[in-house]
Structure formats: C-alpha cells, structure tokens
JSON list of C-alpha atoms in Angstrom, two decimals:
[
{"chain": "A", "resi": 1231, "resn": "MET", "atom": "CA", "xyz": [86.78, 88.41, 127.88]},
{"chain": "A", "resi": 1232, "resn": "LEU", "atom": "CA", "xyz": [89.22, 90.36, 125.72]},
{"chain": "A", "resi": 1233, "resn": "ARG", "atom": "CA", "xyz": [92.16, 88.40, 127.08]},
{"chain": "A", "resi": 1234, "resn": "GLU", "atom": "CA", "xyz": [90.49, 85.13, 126.07]},
{"chain": "A", "resi": 1235, "resn": "THR", "atom": "CA", "xyz": [89.83, 86.52, 122.59]},
{"chain": "A", "resi": 1236, "resn": "GLU", "atom": "CA", "xyz": [93.47, 87.61, 122.26]},
{"chain": "A", "resi": 1237, "resn": "ARG", "atom": "CA", "xyz": [94.71, 84.24, 123.47]},
{"chain": "A", "resi": 1238, "resn": "SER", "atom": "CA", "xyz": [92.46, 82.47, 120.98]},
{"chain": "A", "resi": 1239, "resn": "ALA", "atom": "CA", "xyz": [93.72, 84.68, 118.14]},
{"chain": "A", "resi": 1240, "resn": "ASN", "atom": "CA", "xyz": [97.31, 83.97, 119.13]},
{"chain": "A", "resi": 1241, "resn": "ILE", "atom": "CA", "xyz": [96.71, 80.23, 119.27]},
{"chain": "A", "resi": 1242, "resn": "ASN", "atom": "CA", "xyz": [94.93, 80.29, 115.92]},
{"chain": "A", "resi": 1243, "resn": "ALA", "atom": "CA", "xyz": [97.73, 82.36, 114.37]},
{"chain": "A", "resi": 1244, "resn": "ASP", "atom": "CA", "xyz": [100.41, 80.00, 115.61]},
{"chain": "A", "resi": 1245, "resn": "LEU", "atom": "CA", "xyz": [98.41, 76.96, 114.53]},
{"chain": "A", "resi": 1246, "resn": "ALA", "atom": "CA", "xyz": [97.83, 78.38, 111.04]},
{"chain": "A", "resi": 1247, "resn": "VAL", "atom": "CA", "xyz": [101.52, 79.12, 110.51]},
{"chain": "A", "resi": 1248, "resn": "ASP", "atom": "CA", "xyz": [102.69, 75.82, 111.97]},
{"chain": "A", "resi": 1249, "resn": "SER", "atom": "CA", "xyz": [100.21, 73.99, 109.72]},
{"chain": "A", "resi": 1250, "resn": "GLY", "atom": "CA", "xyz": [101.47, 76.04, 106.79]},
{"chain": "A", "resi": 1251, "resn": "GLN", "atom": "CA", "xyz": [105.04, 75.06, 107.58]},
{"chain": "A", "resi": 1252, "resn": "ALA", "atom": "CA", "xyz": [104.03, 71.39, 107.70]},
{"chain": "A", "resi": 1253, "resn": "LEU", "atom": "CA", "xyz": [102.29, 71.69, 104.34]},
{"chain": "A", "resi": 1254, "resn": "LEU", "atom": "CA", "xyz": [105.40, 73.32, 102.87]},
{"chain": "A", "resi": 1255, "resn": "ASP", "atom": "CA", "xyz": [107.37, 70.28, 103.95]},
{"chain": "A", "resi": 1256, "resn": "LEU", "atom": "CA", "xyz": [104.80, 68.13, 102.14]},
{"chain": "A", "resi": 1257, "resn": "GLY", "atom": "CA", "xyz": [104.96, 70.25, 98.99]},
{"chain": "A", "resi": 1258, "resn": "ASP", "atom": "CA", "xyz": [101.49, 71.83, 99.20]},
{"chain": "A", "resi": 1259, "resn": "THR", "atom": "CA", "xyz": [102.73, 75.37, 98.70]},
{"chain": "A", "resi": 1260, "resn": "ALA", "atom": "CA", "xyz": [99.47, 77.06, 97.69]},
{"chain": "A", "resi": 1261, "resn": "ARG", "atom": "CA", "xyz": [97.61, 75.96, 100.82]},
{"chain": "A", "resi": 1262, "resn": "ALA", "atom": "CA", "xyz": [100.73, 76.55, 102.93]},
{"chain": "A", "resi": 1263, "resn": "HIS", "atom": "CA", "xyz": [101.06, 80.17, 101.77]},
{"chain": "A", "resi": 1264, "resn": "GLN", "atom": "CA", "xyz": [97.39, 80.76, 102.52]},
{"chain": "A", "resi": 1265, "resn": "LEU", "atom": "CA", "xyz": [97.72, 79.40, 106.06]},
{"chain": "A", "resi": 1266, "resn": "ILE", "atom": "CA", "xyz": [100.87, 81.40, 106.75]},
{"chain": "A", "resi": 1267, "resn": "THR", "atom": "CA", "xyz": [99.17, 84.56, 105.45]},
{"chain": "A", "resi": 1268, "resn": "ASP", "atom": "CA", "xyz": [96.10, 83.82, 107.58]},
{"chain": "A", "resi": 1269, "resn": "GLY", "atom": "CA", "xyz": [98.33, 83.37, 110.62]},
{"chain": "A", "resi": 1270, "resn": "GLU", "atom": "CA", "xyz": [100.04, 86.71, 110.01]},
{"chain": "A", "resi": 1271, "resn": "ARG", "atom": "CA", "xyz": [96.69, 88.48, 109.79]},
{"chain": "A", "resi": 1272, "resn": "LEU", "atom": "CA", "xyz": [95.53, 87.02, 113.10]},
{"chain": "A", "resi": 1273, "resn": "LEU", "atom": "CA", "xyz": [98.53, 88.34, 115.03]},
{"chain": "A", "resi": 1274, "resn": "PRO", "atom": "CA", "xyz": [98.05, 91.49, 117.08]},
{"chain": "A", "resi": 1275, "resn": "ALA", "atom": "CA", "xyz": [100.64, 94.28, 116.70]},
{"chain": "A", "resi": 1276, "resn": "THR", "atom": "CA", "xyz": [102.07, 93.29, 120.07]},
{"chain": "A", "resi": 1277, "resn": "ARG", "atom": "CA", "xyz": [103.46, 90.17, 118.40]},
{"chain": "A", "resi": 1278, "resn": "ASP", "atom": "CA", "xyz": [105.44, 91.87, 115.65]},
{"chain": "A", "resi": 1279, "resn": "LYS", "atom": "CA", "xyz": [108.55, 89.81, 116.48]},
{"chain": "A", "resi": 1280, "resn": "THR", "atom": "CA", "xyz": [106.54, 86.70, 115.71]},
{"chain": "A", "resi": 1281, "resn": "ARG", "atom": "CA", "xyz": [105.13, 88.35, 112.58]},
{"chain": "A", "resi": 1282, "resn": "SER", "atom": "CA", "xyz": [108.69, 88.96, 111.37]},
{"chain": "A", "resi": 1283, "resn": "ILE", "atom": "CA", "xyz": [109.46, 85.24, 111.81]},
{"chain": "A", "resi": 1284, "resn": "PHE", "atom": "CA", "xyz": [106.30, 84.30, 109.91]},
{"chain": "A", "resi": 1285, "resn": "LEU", "atom": "CA", "xyz": [107.36, 86.63, 107.09]},
{"chain": "A", "resi": 1286, "resn": "ALA", "atom": "CA", "xyz": [110.79, 84.99, 107.03]},
{"chain": "A", "resi": 1287, "resn": "TYR", "atom": "CA", "xyz": [109.10, 81.61, 106.68]},
{"chain": "A", "resi": 1288, "resn": "ARG", "atom": "CA", "xyz": [107.01, 82.95, 103.83]},
{"chain": "A", "resi": 1289, "resn": "ALA", "atom": "CA", "xyz": [110.12, 84.35, 102.12]},
{"chain": "A", "resi": 1290, "resn": "THR", "atom": "CA", "xyz": [111.81, 80.97, 102.39]},
{"chain": "A", "resi": 1291, "resn": "SER", "atom": "CA", "xyz": [108.82, 79.18, 100.93]},
{"chain": "A", "resi": 1292, "resn": "HIS", "atom": "CA", "xyz": [108.66, 81.56, 97.98]},
{"chain": "A", "resi": 1293, "resn": "LEU", "atom": "CA", "xyz": [112.36, 81.06, 97.32]},
{"chain": "A", "resi": 1294, "resn": "ASP", "atom": "CA", "xyz": [111.88, 77.29, 97.49]},
{"chain": "A", "resi": 1295, "resn": "ALA", "atom": "CA", "xyz": [109.18, 77.68, 94.83]},
{"chain": "A", "resi": 1296, "resn": "GLY", "atom": "CA", "xyz": [111.45, 79.81, 92.61]},
{"chain": "A", "resi": 1297, "resn": "GLU", "atom": "CA", "xyz": [109.41, 82.98, 93.21]},
{"chain": "A", "resi": 1298, "resn": "PRO", "atom": "CA", "xyz": [112.00, 85.68, 93.93]},
{"chain": "A", "resi": 1299, "resn": "GLU", "atom": "CA", "xyz": [109.74, 88.75, 93.83]},
{"chain": "A", "resi": 1300, "resn": "PRO", "atom": "CA", "xyz": [107.32, 87.71, 96.61]},
{"chain": "A", "resi": 1301, "resn": "ALA", "atom": "CA", "xyz": [110.26, 86.19, 98.47]},
{"chain": "A", "resi": 1302, "resn": "ALA", "atom": "CA", "xyz": [112.12, 89.51, 98.36]},
{"chain": "A", "resi": 1303, "resn": "ALA", "atom": "CA", "xyz": [109.02, 91.44, 99.44]},
{"chain": "A", "resi": 1304, "resn": "ALA", "atom": "CA", "xyz": [108.42, 89.15, 102.42]},
{"chain": "A", "resi": 1305, "resn": "ALA", "atom": "CA", "xyz": [112.11, 89.09, 103.39]},
{"chain": "A", "resi": 1306, "resn": "THR", "atom": "CA", "xyz": [112.40, 92.88, 103.19]},
{"chain": "A", "resi": 1307, "resn": "HIS", "atom": "CA", "xyz": [109.30, 93.34, 105.33]},
{"chain": "A", "resi": 1308, "resn": "ALA", "atom": "CA", "xyz": [110.60, 90.74, 107.80]},
{"chain": "A", "resi": 1309, "resn": "LEU", "atom": "CA", "xyz": [114.02, 92.39, 108.04]},
{"chain": "A", "resi": 1310, "resn": "LEU", "atom": "CA", "xyz": [112.61, 95.89, 108.54]},
{"chain": "A", "resi": 1311, "resn": "LEU", "atom": "CA", "xyz": [110.18, 94.61, 111.17]},
{"chain": "A", "resi": 1312, "resn": "ALA", "atom": "CA", "xyz": [112.95, 92.64, 112.88]},
{"chain": "A", "resi": 1313, "resn": "ARG", "atom": "CA", "xyz": [115.09, 95.74, 113.11]},
{"chain": "A", "resi": 1314, "resn": "HIS", "atom": "CA", "xyz": [112.21, 97.78, 114.47]},
{"chain": "A", "resi": 1315, "resn": "THR", "atom": "CA", "xyz": [111.36, 95.20, 117.14]},
{"chain": "A", "resi": 1316, "resn": "HIS", "atom": "CA", "xyz": [114.94, 94.15, 117.85]},
{"chain": "A", "resi": 1317, "resn": "ALA", "atom": "CA", "xyz": [114.35, 90.53, 116.79]},
{"chain": "A", "resi": 1318, "resn": "PRO", "atom": "CA", "xyz": [117.79, 88.97, 116.26]},
{"chain": "A", "resi": 1319, "resn": "ARG", "atom": "CA", "xyz": [116.38, 85.52, 115.45]},
{"chain": "A", "resi": 1320, "resn": "CYS", "atom": "CA", "xyz": [114.50, 86.90, 112.46]},
{"chain": "A", "resi": 1321, "resn": "THR", "atom": "CA", "xyz": [117.46, 89.00, 111.37]},
{"chain": "A", "resi": 1322, "resn": "SER", "atom": "CA", "xyz": [119.57, 85.83, 111.39]},
{"chain": "A", "resi": 1323, "resn": "LEU", "atom": "CA", "xyz": [116.96, 83.92, 109.38]},
{"chain": "A", "resi": 1324, "resn": "ILE", "atom": "CA", "xyz": [116.89, 86.59, 106.69]},
{"chain": "A", "resi": 1325, "resn": "THR", "atom": "CA", "xyz": [120.67, 87.02, 106.66]},
{"chain": "A", "resi": 1326, "resn": "ALA", "atom": "CA", "xyz": [121.02, 83.28, 106.09]},
{"chain": "A", "resi": 1327, "resn": "LEU", "atom": "CA", "xyz": [118.63, 83.54, 103.11]},
{"chain": "A", "resi": 1328, "resn": "LEU", "atom": "CA", "xyz": [120.51, 86.35, 101.36]},
{"chain": "A", "resi": 1329, "resn": "PRO", "atom": "CA", "xyz": [122.92, 84.12, 99.38]},
{"chain": "A", "resi": 1330, "resn": "ARG", "atom": "CA", "xyz": [119.92, 82.31, 97.89]},
{"chain": "A", "resi": 1331, "resn": "PHE", "atom": "CA", "xyz": [118.80, 85.62, 96.35]},
{"chain": "A", "resi": 1332, "resn": "GLN", "atom": "CA", "xyz": [122.06, 86.12, 94.41]},
{"chain": "A", "resi": 1333, "resn": "PRO", "atom": "CA", "xyz": [120.83, 84.34, 91.24]},
{"chain": "A", "resi": 1334, "resn": "TYR", "atom": "CA", "xyz": [117.80, 86.64, 91.21]},
{"chain": "A", "resi": 1335, "resn": "GLN", "atom": "CA", "xyz": [119.57, 90.00, 91.48]},
{"chain": "A", "resi": 1336, "resn": "HIS", "atom": "CA", "xyz": [117.56, 91.45, 88.60]},
{"chain": "A", "resi": 1337, "resn": "ALA", "atom": "CA", "xyz": [114.17, 90.40, 90.00]},
{"chain": "A", "resi": 1338, "resn": "GLU", "atom": "CA", "xyz": [112.02, 93.15, 91.48]},
{"chain": "A", "resi": 1339, "resn": "GLY", "atom": "CA", "xyz": [112.92, 93.95, 95.08]},
{"chain": "A", "resi": 1340, "resn": "VAL", "atom": "CA", "xyz": [115.95, 91.68, 95.28]},
{"chain": "A", "resi": 1341, "resn": "ASP", "atom": "CA", "xyz": [118.58, 94.40, 94.87]},
{"chain": "A", "resi": 1342, "resn": "GLU", "atom": "CA", "xyz": [116.92, 96.47, 97.60]},
{"chain": "A", "resi": 1343, "resn": "LEU", "atom": "CA", "xyz": [116.84, 93.44, 99.91]},
{"chain": "A", "resi": 1344, "resn": "LEU", "atom": "CA", "xyz": [120.49, 92.59, 99.26]},
{"chain": "A", "resi": 1345, "resn": "HIS", "atom": "CA", "xyz": [121.46, 96.20, 99.97]},
{"chain": "A", "resi": 1346, "resn": "LEU", "atom": "CA", "xyz": [119.37, 96.25, 103.14]},
{"chain": "A", "resi": 1347, "resn": "GLY", "atom": "CA", "xyz": [120.77, 92.88, 104.19]},
{"chain": "A", "resi": 1348, "resn": "GLY", "atom": "CA", "xyz": [124.31, 94.08, 103.56]},
{"chain": "A", "resi": 1349, "resn": "ALA", "atom": "CA", "xyz": [123.68, 97.02, 105.89]},
{"chain": "A", "resi": 1350, "resn": "SER", "atom": "CA", "xyz": [122.35, 94.53, 108.44]},
{"chain": "A", "resi": 1351, "resn": "ARG", "atom": "CA", "xyz": [125.57, 92.51, 108.35]},
{"chain": "A", "resi": 1352, "resn": "SER", "atom": "CA", "xyz": [127.81, 95.55, 108.52]},
{"chain": "A", "resi": 1353, "resn": "THR", "atom": "CA", "xyz": [125.96, 97.12, 111.44]},
{"chain": "A", "resi": 1354, "resn": "GLY", "atom": "CA", "xyz": [125.50, 93.86, 113.30]},
{"chain": "A", "resi": 1355, "resn": "THR", "atom": "CA", "xyz": [121.71, 94.20, 113.58]}
]
C-alpha cells in the first residue's frame, strides 16, 4: 500500500509542476508558482534531484517576472541541493541562469548566488 501512495504522490508532484510550467508559458504566473510549490511539497526526500530541477524552474519563473529576490532564493537552494545530490542537469540549468542575475546584483541573495555559482563553474560541479 505504501508503494502505491508514494507512486501517487510522485505522479501528483510531477503533474503539478508540469501544469505549472504550462501555465508559466501562458502567463499565469501566480497559479503557476502555486502549482510548482505544491509539486515540490509532494516530493519525497528520495527525489531531491527532481526537487532541485523544480526549484530551478521556479527561479526561472521569478526572473521572468522581474522578481530577483525569490529567484535568487530558489536558485541558491536548487544549486546547493544539486551539489548535494550530484545533479549535473540542475547545476547546468542554474549556471545558465546566472547571467540573468547580473542586473540585480544588489538585490537580496543575488550576490551570494553569483558567488556560489562562480564556485560551481570553477570547480566543475
């Protein structure tokens, strides 16, 4: 029974995030952020690589909306989680986002992210 419950949670998490991504493409950012957040919450700890990807998506959506502080928070969390779980796909997603943070260097959390991201590029993680 537990396996079925876990599978259902995983499916619901993936569906929530995928729906959120679709809504982002349609410009419904408020509902999209809620679905992505809901999807993250449904994921078990065993899917932290996936969680890091979801966080990268959230960071991107916040940047697209001109919200650097929550974008930096999500990107930092994603990058740290990606390093911990050895998730190169997520690391690449965040590294690709870093130039978009340059105009927001004075926003809360951005300098820390850029520093962390710079260490990521120099160490190859």
